[in-house]
């Protein structure tokens, strides 16, 4: 009879592959020395005995228990062979999942696929929002945002080009540019909201005024926001200030910054974060605010004149913005200025943002000018005319020195002059160049042109006899010489030497068959000498003089023009007349510019002056000998111009002066123009003094100036003395 399954003895589990099945008999267990009824210790992974299903053992035909059947391998699994001796047992198959006890609560986990879908949808929604915003910013609103960002974030600052220098012929610097600073400000940093001060611009202006030398009201106006550009972060307060001024502002700003960085001030700042009572605006104590926090500076340049007033009337000056306003600075403004550059940078709180990028276009430096002026000769001329203007009590005077061969101006000095480094100390009428801008009646120096016409047309020679009465009636006037005299019996050379007005009129009348024809011939020669025409320098404000057409000459004018009244010239035109005779009758256009040096450092010489023949070489030689008589003969008017060792040819001039304010004659114009050495001419020197009080004759006032400047120039240029004596042409004849 078989035993119930619940009472069947529990078979002992053996390691897998031991050769014993799980249904081992009780007898087999008894042989092992353990009582049959003793139950072995269960493993934790085995199910409890009450729930284990135990197969009923087979029995033999005689009723004895049979050997338990060996369990079959599960379908789809192969039977594992027992391990070889000395090898690790094979891993036991995982125990089957224990079923949940009846009545226990079952915990069911959420489906992970649903969570994945939810997260995916959320991320896609967020990315869609970002993508939409990106499309709006990059495509729809990009232009507007870029413009707004550029207007509010980036600051454009001009980078001034370095102005070209002006030098004398030997390289002496007359005008140059030195380091300077543009004082700038950010007006947005002076508002009450930023500074917590009701009057920050006014307080800053009060600190800056003594340093910049400007009224504080004017400075405060620049620090306020402009109504036309209320968001502007840049304002130019003062341009081209010295490094000393910039350093003073920087030091003051730094000291104020340290002053406000105290515990007491920081406590006040914390109080400002609390709401103001009754909605009113809260302000800090002035001691806890730096009103200069919005002040900045940009490196620039300013004009400097190392030679001071030397050649100032010629070189000119620049205004506060660095723009040429007078003289050569104005004439060559575009060439000297170069091309400005610019820099654009990001700004936040008044400070540059280095990581925000920017742009820069470098400036192109200006071109340097090299003049024909000899600085030593310029100094000598300026000193001589300054002293004589003071001695004569004159209104002004000027001296010009010109090379007769090249036409180059070696000096052009005026008195009174000025110092371009300090324009505040000069009067407005001192800032020009009267040697080129004054139109004056030349007087007797113009007689040289009349004599040139008479000789060149063959109407007379140097020794032609001229009878000169004390007075001469022509048209509606009675003409006189500068002194009363009995009838003079003069050669044509003597007419020039004694500077006779009457003798000159008589000589000019022979130029044509009629007075009208004589006028046309004389006008033609005046035109050849450059009278009534620009000199060719192109100097700002230069006068071309006044010369009416011959058919328009009045009844008296046709007789006064031959001796230098009724027409007007500038000093360079008058000087050029004598240089033409000294150059053998060939006029060379005057020049002041020797050449230019561009930004690349290459020097370009200026073109040579245009040349044209005015009179024949023989006429020029005869006129030179006649001019020598003016200086050498005792009856000559220019004896004060004698220079030992050198032959000198020259002419005095004394003319009634036209007052530019009234247009009427008032006072005199005294002058002397000559060249040396007369046998081998090199240099022409002219002197003009306007409205002198102490004397008025040209030989008296300008003869000594000519001598002083000419002597210095000949020595400076190392011109050897004359190798022959003057011809001393006779000035009179016996009737």
XYZ file of C-alpha atoms in Angstrom, residues 155-702:
548
model
C 30.141 103.399 -29.046
C 31.830 104.822 -32.143
C 34.894 106.942 -31.435
C 36.801 108.913 -34.039
C 40.528 108.244 -34.344
C 42.068 111.519 -35.528
C 44.865 111.223 -38.044
C 48.213 112.662 -37.050
C 48.549 116.026 -38.754
C 51.520 116.467 -41.046
C 54.383 118.653 -39.901
C 55.699 121.847 -41.488
C 59.451 122.259 -41.627
C 61.895 124.832 -42.946
C 64.274 124.086 -45.806
C 66.879 122.586 -43.458
C 64.373 120.442 -41.545
C 63.789 122.841 -38.649
C 60.312 122.063 -37.347
C 57.937 125.009 -37.546
C 54.725 123.114 -36.827
C 54.156 119.583 -35.574
C 51.698 117.422 -33.645
C 52.297 116.205 -30.098
C 50.421 113.845 -27.789
C 47.153 115.161 -26.427
C 43.858 113.818 -25.078
C 40.231 114.398 -25.951
C 38.281 114.720 -22.693
C 34.999 112.852 -23.145
C 32.007 111.888 -21.021
C 29.090 109.470 -20.884
C 26.030 111.692 -20.241
C 23.958 108.695 -19.138
C 26.205 108.383 -16.093
C 25.339 111.876 -14.854
C 21.607 111.337 -14.437
C 20.007 111.387 -10.953
C 19.032 107.733 -11.345
C 22.678 106.702 -11.766
C 24.517 109.153 -9.544
C 21.846 109.651 -6.854
C 22.674 113.352 -7.112
C 20.218 116.007 -8.272
C 22.941 118.104 -9.916
C 25.755 115.750 -10.944
C 26.625 117.618 -14.199
C 26.965 120.897 -12.332
C 29.161 119.368 -9.629
C 31.408 117.710 -12.233
C 31.650 120.938 -14.247
C 32.722 122.874 -11.156
C 35.613 120.432 -10.676
C 36.645 120.473 -14.347
C 36.435 124.206 -15.022
C 39.749 125.184 -13.342
C 41.593 122.383 -15.153
C 40.156 122.932 -18.631
C 39.942 126.707 -18.377
C 36.321 126.804 -19.492
C 33.185 128.247 -17.865
C 31.461 125.649 -15.726
C 28.088 126.465 -17.333
C 29.451 125.525 -20.743
C 30.908 122.259 -19.423
C 27.723 121.324 -17.537
C 25.711 121.742 -20.728
C 27.858 119.101 -22.440
C 27.403 116.653 -19.544
C 23.599 116.771 -19.679
C 21.785 114.328 -21.922
C 21.000 115.835 -25.299
C 17.287 116.114 -26.016
C 17.961 115.181 -29.645
C 19.785 112.030 -28.600
C 18.624 111.145 -25.079
C 20.473 107.813 -25.046
C 23.842 109.051 -26.245
C 26.741 107.611 -24.284
C 29.393 109.858 -25.812
C 30.043 113.585 -25.549
C 33.222 115.468 -26.450
C 33.870 117.862 -23.584
C 37.219 119.341 -24.644
C 39.446 118.338 -27.549
C 43.218 118.124 -27.673
C 44.096 118.808 -24.079
C 47.623 118.495 -22.765
C 48.771 115.347 -20.958
C 49.052 117.485 -17.819
C 45.353 118.378 -17.953
C 44.397 114.754 -18.535
C 46.543 113.613 -15.601
C 44.921 116.172 -13.306
C 41.472 114.883 -14.201
C 42.573 111.261 -13.785
C 44.107 111.924 -10.374
C 41.040 113.810 -9.192
C 38.730 111.062 -10.371
C 40.838 108.423 -8.623
C 40.951 110.341 -5.332
C 37.181 110.805 -5.357
C 36.712 107.096 -5.982
C 38.765 106.264 -2.887
C 36.889 108.879 -0.873
C 33.467 107.369 -1.520
C 34.626 103.803 -0.871
C 34.080 103.949 2.892
C 31.917 101.979 5.295
C 29.679 104.988 5.946
C 29.074 105.521 2.239
C 28.384 101.837 1.671
C 25.809 101.981 4.448
C 24.099 104.900 2.726
C 23.981 102.964 -0.490
C 22.221 100.114 1.322
C 19.636 102.550 2.651
C 18.861 103.635 -0.898
C 17.634 100.142 -1.650
C 14.731 100.676 0.716
C 11.597 102.330 -0.689
C 11.587 106.106 -0.425
C 9.085 107.739 1.906
C 5.955 108.903 0.113
C 7.423 107.836 -3.217
C 10.030 110.612 -3.208
C 13.445 110.242 -4.818
C 16.319 109.459 -2.479
C 19.743 111.042 -2.906
C 23.149 110.321 -1.473
C 25.271 112.788 0.395
C 27.625 114.558 -2.014
C 30.599 113.172 -0.091
C 29.541 109.648 -1.015
C 29.302 110.226 -4.775
C 32.046 110.559 -7.379
C 30.643 113.085 -9.875
C 33.545 112.386 -12.236
C 32.751 108.691 -12.617
C 31.405 109.352 -16.109
C 34.512 111.214 -17.325
C 36.879 109.528 -19.776
C 39.615 110.453 -22.264
C 40.785 109.342 -25.655
C 44.335 109.751 -26.905
C 44.675 112.374 -29.612
C 47.149 114.975 -30.828
C 47.427 118.748 -30.684
C 49.357 121.274 -32.739
C 52.630 122.616 -31.425
C 54.919 125.277 -32.868
C 58.440 124.628 -31.511
C 59.850 127.792 -33.097
C 57.208 129.952 -31.441
C 56.555 133.086 -33.456
C 59.226 132.383 -36.085
C 57.399 132.549 -39.404
C 54.043 132.450 -37.642
C 52.378 134.871 -40.089
C 53.436 132.564 -42.884
C 52.889 129.158 -41.266
C 49.515 130.091 -39.750
C 47.672 128.201 -37.031
C 44.878 125.718 -36.287
C 41.696 126.188 -34.271
C 40.607 124.310 -31.147
C 39.422 121.378 -33.281
C 42.824 121.062 -34.952
C 41.656 122.439 -38.311
C 43.885 124.856 -40.220
C 42.498 128.366 -39.883
C 45.267 130.632 -41.156
C 48.369 130.667 -43.336
C 49.821 127.488 -44.785
C 47.925 125.469 -42.173
C 44.742 126.589 -43.921
C 46.049 126.481 -47.477
C 47.201 122.857 -47.173
C 44.537 121.737 -44.703
C 43.430 118.703 -46.695
C 46.990 117.562 -47.339
C 48.134 118.068 -43.756
C 45.048 116.575 -42.100
C 45.274 113.064 -43.536
C 42.269 110.754 -43.132
C 40.660 110.111 -39.763
C 39.900 106.568 -38.671
C 37.360 105.256 -36.181
C 36.950 102.636 -33.490
C 33.734 100.930 -32.420
C 33.532 99.104 -29.112
C 30.922 97.752 -26.722
C 30.255 99.744 -23.582
C 28.544 98.852 -20.341
C 28.342 101.237 -17.439
C 30.774 103.553 -19.141
C 33.458 100.851 -19.447
C 34.628 98.954 -22.461
C 33.555 95.335 -22.792
C 36.650 93.680 -24.168
C 34.917 90.384 -25.000
C 32.064 91.949 -26.975
C 34.116 92.608 -30.077
C 34.298 95.788 -32.117
C 35.823 97.289 -35.224
C 38.716 99.596 -35.982
C 39.806 101.545 -39.026
C 43.260 103.012 -38.587
C 43.781 106.657 -39.534
C 46.078 107.705 -42.371
C 48.684 110.299 -41.264
C 48.847 113.647 -42.994
C 51.520 114.761 -45.448
C 54.549 116.719 -44.238
C 55.425 120.038 -45.886
C 58.973 121.248 -46.440
C 59.167 124.964 -47.138
C 61.786 126.960 -49.034
C 62.262 129.189 -45.979
C 65.738 129.405 -44.478
C 65.168 129.601 -40.692
C 68.271 131.676 -40.038
C 67.392 134.235 -42.700
C 63.805 134.240 -41.458
C 65.026 135.031 -37.947
C 67.243 137.876 -39.157
C 64.443 139.379 -41.250
C 61.943 139.123 -38.437
C 64.249 140.750 -35.926
C 65.169 143.616 -38.280
C 61.611 144.543 -39.251
C 60.336 144.219 -35.682
C 62.959 146.646 -34.401
C 62.382 149.191 -37.164
C 58.591 149.135 -36.873
C 59.023 149.905 -33.177
C 61.561 152.663 -33.861
C 59.402 154.294 -36.529
C 56.229 154.042 -34.464
C 54.679 152.389 -37.522
C 51.502 150.367 -37.765
C 53.256 147.359 -39.317
C 55.968 146.256 -41.684
C 57.196 143.222 -43.644
C 60.364 141.856 -45.215
C 60.682 139.323 -48.043
C 63.857 137.531 -49.151
C 63.756 135.747 -52.538
C 66.228 133.668 -54.510
C 66.456 135.404 -57.903
C 67.256 132.223 -59.859
C 64.651 129.800 -58.481
C 62.003 132.258 -57.297
C 61.975 130.498 -53.920
C 61.047 132.613 -50.901
C 63.807 132.334 -48.314
C 62.070 134.490 -45.715
C 58.768 136.276 -45.232
C 58.613 138.162 -41.942
C 55.916 140.473 -40.572
C 55.644 142.758 -37.586
C 53.812 142.691 -35.294
C 53.744 138.919 -35.199
C 52.193 136.410 -32.813
C 52.888 133.129 -31.072
C 50.626 130.395 -32.503
C 51.050 128.446 -29.254
C 49.135 131.193 -27.438
C 46.529 132.758 -29.709
C 44.709 134.294 -26.750
C 47.420 136.930 -26.442
C 47.222 138.068 -30.087
C 44.878 140.576 -31.703
C 42.807 139.542 -34.683
C 44.669 141.938 -36.995
C 47.980 140.277 -36.076
C 47.008 136.803 -37.241
C 47.226 137.429 -40.982
C 50.157 137.718 -43.382
C 50.249 141.361 -44.534
C 53.153 140.719 -46.904
C 50.663 138.908 -49.124
C 47.328 140.232 -47.963
C 48.023 144.012 -47.943
C 47.429 145.889 -51.183
C 49.421 149.125 -51.149
C 50.566 151.697 -53.666
C 54.252 150.910 -54.351
C 55.378 154.446 -55.073
C 58.791 154.975 -56.602
C 59.771 151.286 -56.598
C 57.307 150.928 -59.488
C 59.423 153.340 -61.587
C 61.654 150.368 -62.379
C 58.868 148.913 -64.556
C 58.366 152.204 -66.396
C 62.085 152.471 -67.117
C 62.085 148.815 -68.261
C 59.357 149.594 -70.796
C 61.170 152.701 -72.057
C 64.509 150.896 -72.473
C 63.071 147.639 -73.845
C 61.068 149.456 -76.533
C 64.134 151.460 -77.510
C 62.535 154.791 -76.793
C 65.493 155.901 -74.695
C 68.757 154.739 -73.163
C 70.303 155.160 -69.746
C 72.132 158.320 -70.798
C 69.189 159.992 -72.539
C 68.959 163.598 -71.398
C 65.831 164.552 -69.468
C 65.014 168.115 -68.457
C 63.062 168.048 -65.190
C 61.184 171.212 -64.138
C 60.057 171.849 -60.569
C 56.388 171.351 -61.512
C 54.564 169.741 -64.417
C 50.967 170.389 -65.518
C 49.204 167.341 -66.870
C 45.460 166.875 -67.226
C 43.798 168.466 -64.236
C 46.780 168.193 -61.871
C 50.093 169.838 -61.156
C 52.807 167.294 -60.345
C 55.791 167.766 -58.046
C 58.818 165.814 -56.924
C 59.320 165.022 -53.271
C 61.417 168.192 -52.854
C 61.260 171.611 -54.452
C 64.111 172.195 -56.875
C 65.271 174.244 -59.781
C 65.195 172.577 -63.174
C 67.184 169.380 -63.070
C 69.226 168.222 -66.045
C 69.319 164.486 -65.543
C 70.173 161.404 -67.505
C 67.571 158.688 -67.544
C 69.767 156.934 -64.966
C 69.664 160.130 -62.931
C 65.851 160.243 -63.109
C 65.815 156.810 -61.482
C 68.610 157.637 -59.038
C 66.965 160.850 -57.815
C 63.508 159.217 -58.033
C 61.968 162.080 -59.977
C 58.221 161.790 -60.545
C 58.254 164.468 -63.237
C 61.163 162.883 -65.097
C 59.386 159.497 -65.040
C 56.195 161.011 -66.490
C 58.183 162.622 -69.283
C 59.925 159.324 -70.092
C 56.647 157.336 -70.132
C 55.028 159.792 -72.515
C 57.450 158.630 -75.254
C 56.175 155.020 -75.167
C 53.540 155.797 -77.826
C 52.555 158.325 -80.412
C 49.631 159.331 -78.212
C 48.970 159.170 -74.516
C 46.466 156.355 -75.041
C 49.062 154.316 -76.917
C 51.641 155.024 -74.217
C 49.164 153.784 -71.614
C 48.646 150.501 -73.476
C 52.376 149.864 -73.831
C 52.994 150.521 -70.139
C 50.004 148.383 -69.118
C 51.376 145.505 -71.205
C 54.730 145.605 -69.382
C 53.014 145.840 -65.984
C 51.063 142.732 -66.907
C 54.254 140.893 -67.884
C 55.760 141.698 -64.487
C 52.721 140.087 -62.812
C 50.951 143.221 -61.566
C 47.227 142.701 -61.005
C 47.659 138.911 -61.117
C 47.906 136.253 -58.405
C 51.494 135.473 -57.510
C 50.911 131.751 -57.948
C 51.371 130.835 -54.287
C 47.659 130.341 -53.670
C 48.066 131.715 -50.163
C 44.766 132.263 -48.287
C 43.641 135.881 -48.455
C 46.396 136.892 -50.873
C 45.558 140.029 -52.836
C 46.205 140.273 -56.532
C 46.539 144.009 -56.277
C 44.637 146.575 -58.327
C 45.400 147.538 -61.904
C 42.674 148.965 -64.074
C 42.569 148.441 -67.821
C 44.483 151.176 -69.664
C 41.356 152.442 -71.380
C 39.857 152.991 -67.932
C 42.743 155.042 -66.582
C 41.512 158.469 -65.501
C 43.038 161.756 -66.619
C 45.421 161.911 -63.682
C 45.835 158.159 -63.284
C 47.553 157.820 -66.643
C 50.307 160.072 -65.275
C 50.499 158.744 -61.716
C 50.725 155.050 -62.599
C 54.202 155.465 -64.167
C 55.634 156.562 -60.809
C 53.681 154.082 -58.668
C 50.441 155.792 -57.618
C 46.997 154.735 -58.824
C 47.810 151.018 -58.783
C 48.395 148.635 -55.900
C 50.462 145.514 -55.319
C 51.361 143.148 -52.553
C 54.906 142.963 -51.258
C 55.720 139.702 -53.036
C 54.642 141.112 -56.406
C 56.896 144.137 -55.872
C 59.787 141.878 -54.831
C 59.305 139.692 -57.892
C 59.734 142.708 -60.203
C 63.287 143.266 -58.943
C 64.052 139.530 -59.001
C 63.023 139.507 -62.661
C 65.579 142.194 -63.532
C 68.210 140.425 -61.395
C 67.501 137.196 -63.307
C 68.350 138.728 -66.663
C 64.787 139.774 -67.504
C 63.177 136.342 -66.902
C 60.414 136.183 -64.326
C 60.221 133.006 -62.233
C 56.960 132.428 -60.395
C 57.525 132.700 -56.628
C 57.326 129.517 -54.555
C 57.142 128.662 -50.876
C 56.880 124.875 -51.006
C 60.049 122.856 -51.590
C 58.277 119.499 -51.512
C 56.139 117.051 -49.556
C 56.725 113.831 -47.658
C 53.807 111.404 -47.772
C 52.732 108.794 -45.198
C 55.023 106.300 -46.938
C 58.044 108.493 -46.165
C 58.801 109.331 -49.788
C 59.780 112.933 -50.544
C 58.286 114.554 -53.641
C 59.916 117.810 -54.796
C 57.604 120.647 -55.769
C 57.432 121.629 -59.402
C 59.701 124.452 -60.467
C 58.102 127.857 -60.894
C 56.903 128.852 -64.332
C 59.210 131.180 -66.257
C 58.539 133.886 -68.815
C 60.737 136.551 -70.330
C 59.643 140.078 -69.536
C 62.474 142.205 -70.951
C 65.610 141.456 -72.886
C 68.818 140.499 -71.163
C 70.437 143.736 -72.326
C 67.613 145.797 -70.865
C 67.934 143.928 -67.559
C 71.684 144.590 -67.445
C 71.235 148.303 -68.128
C 68.520 148.579 -65.488
C 70.806 146.865 -62.984
C 73.537 149.446 -63.549
C 70.979 152.248 -63.254
C 69.755 150.787 -59.934
C 73.336 150.719 -58.663
C 73.498 154.484 -59.120
C 70.585 154.798 -56.681
C 72.849 153.327 -53.990
C 76.329 154.480 -54.972
C 75.822 158.036 -56.225
C 75.793 160.783 -53.678
C 72.617 162.152 -55.265
C 70.948 158.760 -55.029
C 68.159 158.134 -52.548
C 69.394 154.716 -51.427
C 72.862 155.353 -50.051
C 71.874 153.837 -46.685
C 71.706 150.425 -48.381
C 75.428 150.230 -49.217
C 77.161 146.978 -48.196
C 80.979 146.952 -48.067
C 82.451 144.499 -50.547
C 79.231 143.930 -52.494
C 77.686 145.779 -55.400
C 74.081 146.595 -54.529
C 71.244 147.541 -56.898
C 68.048 148.906 -55.406
C 65.307 151.497 -55.350
C 63.590 153.502 -52.660
C 59.865 154.133 -52.482
C 57.788 156.717 -50.654
C 54.072 156.747 -51.420
C 50.911 158.231 -50.013
C 49.115 155.513 -48.089
C 45.466 154.632 -48.526
C 43.819 153.995 -45.179
C 41.948 150.690 -45.574
C 39.338 151.814 -43.038
C 38.409 155.108 -44.701
C 39.559 154.558 -48.288
C 41.326 157.936 -48.203
C 44.993 158.856 -48.237
C 46.442 158.999 -44.753
C 50.128 158.671 -43.892
C 52.864 157.071 -45.964
C 54.241 153.779 -47.191
C 58.035 153.635 -47.026
C 59.929 150.933 -48.916
C 63.237 149.792 -50.335
C 63.794 146.860 -52.694
C 67.135 145.701 -54.079
C 69.341 142.749 -54.960
C 72.987 141.767 -54.549
C 75.631 141.172 -55.668
C 74.682 143.361 -58.615
C 77.334 141.767 -60.843
C 76.186 138.191 -60.040
C 72.706 138.567 -58.464
C 71.700 135.916 -55.936
C 69.142 137.413 -53.546
C 66.434 140.079 -53.572
C 65.354 141.736 -50.314
C 62.331 143.997 -49.933
C 61.271 146.094 -46.953
C 57.894 147.831 -46.507
C 56.805 149.904 -43.497
C 53.232 151.130 -43.240
C 52.166 154.420 -41.638
C 55.399 155.354 -39.849
C 55.421 158.298 -37.464
C 59.138 158.920 -37.048
C 60.084 159.706 -40.652
C 58.487 158.460 -43.860
C 61.123 158.209 -46.616
C 61.948 154.761 -47.922
C 65.717 155.288 -47.909
C 65.585 156.561 -44.346
C 63.469 153.764 -42.835
C 63.866 150.712 -45.041
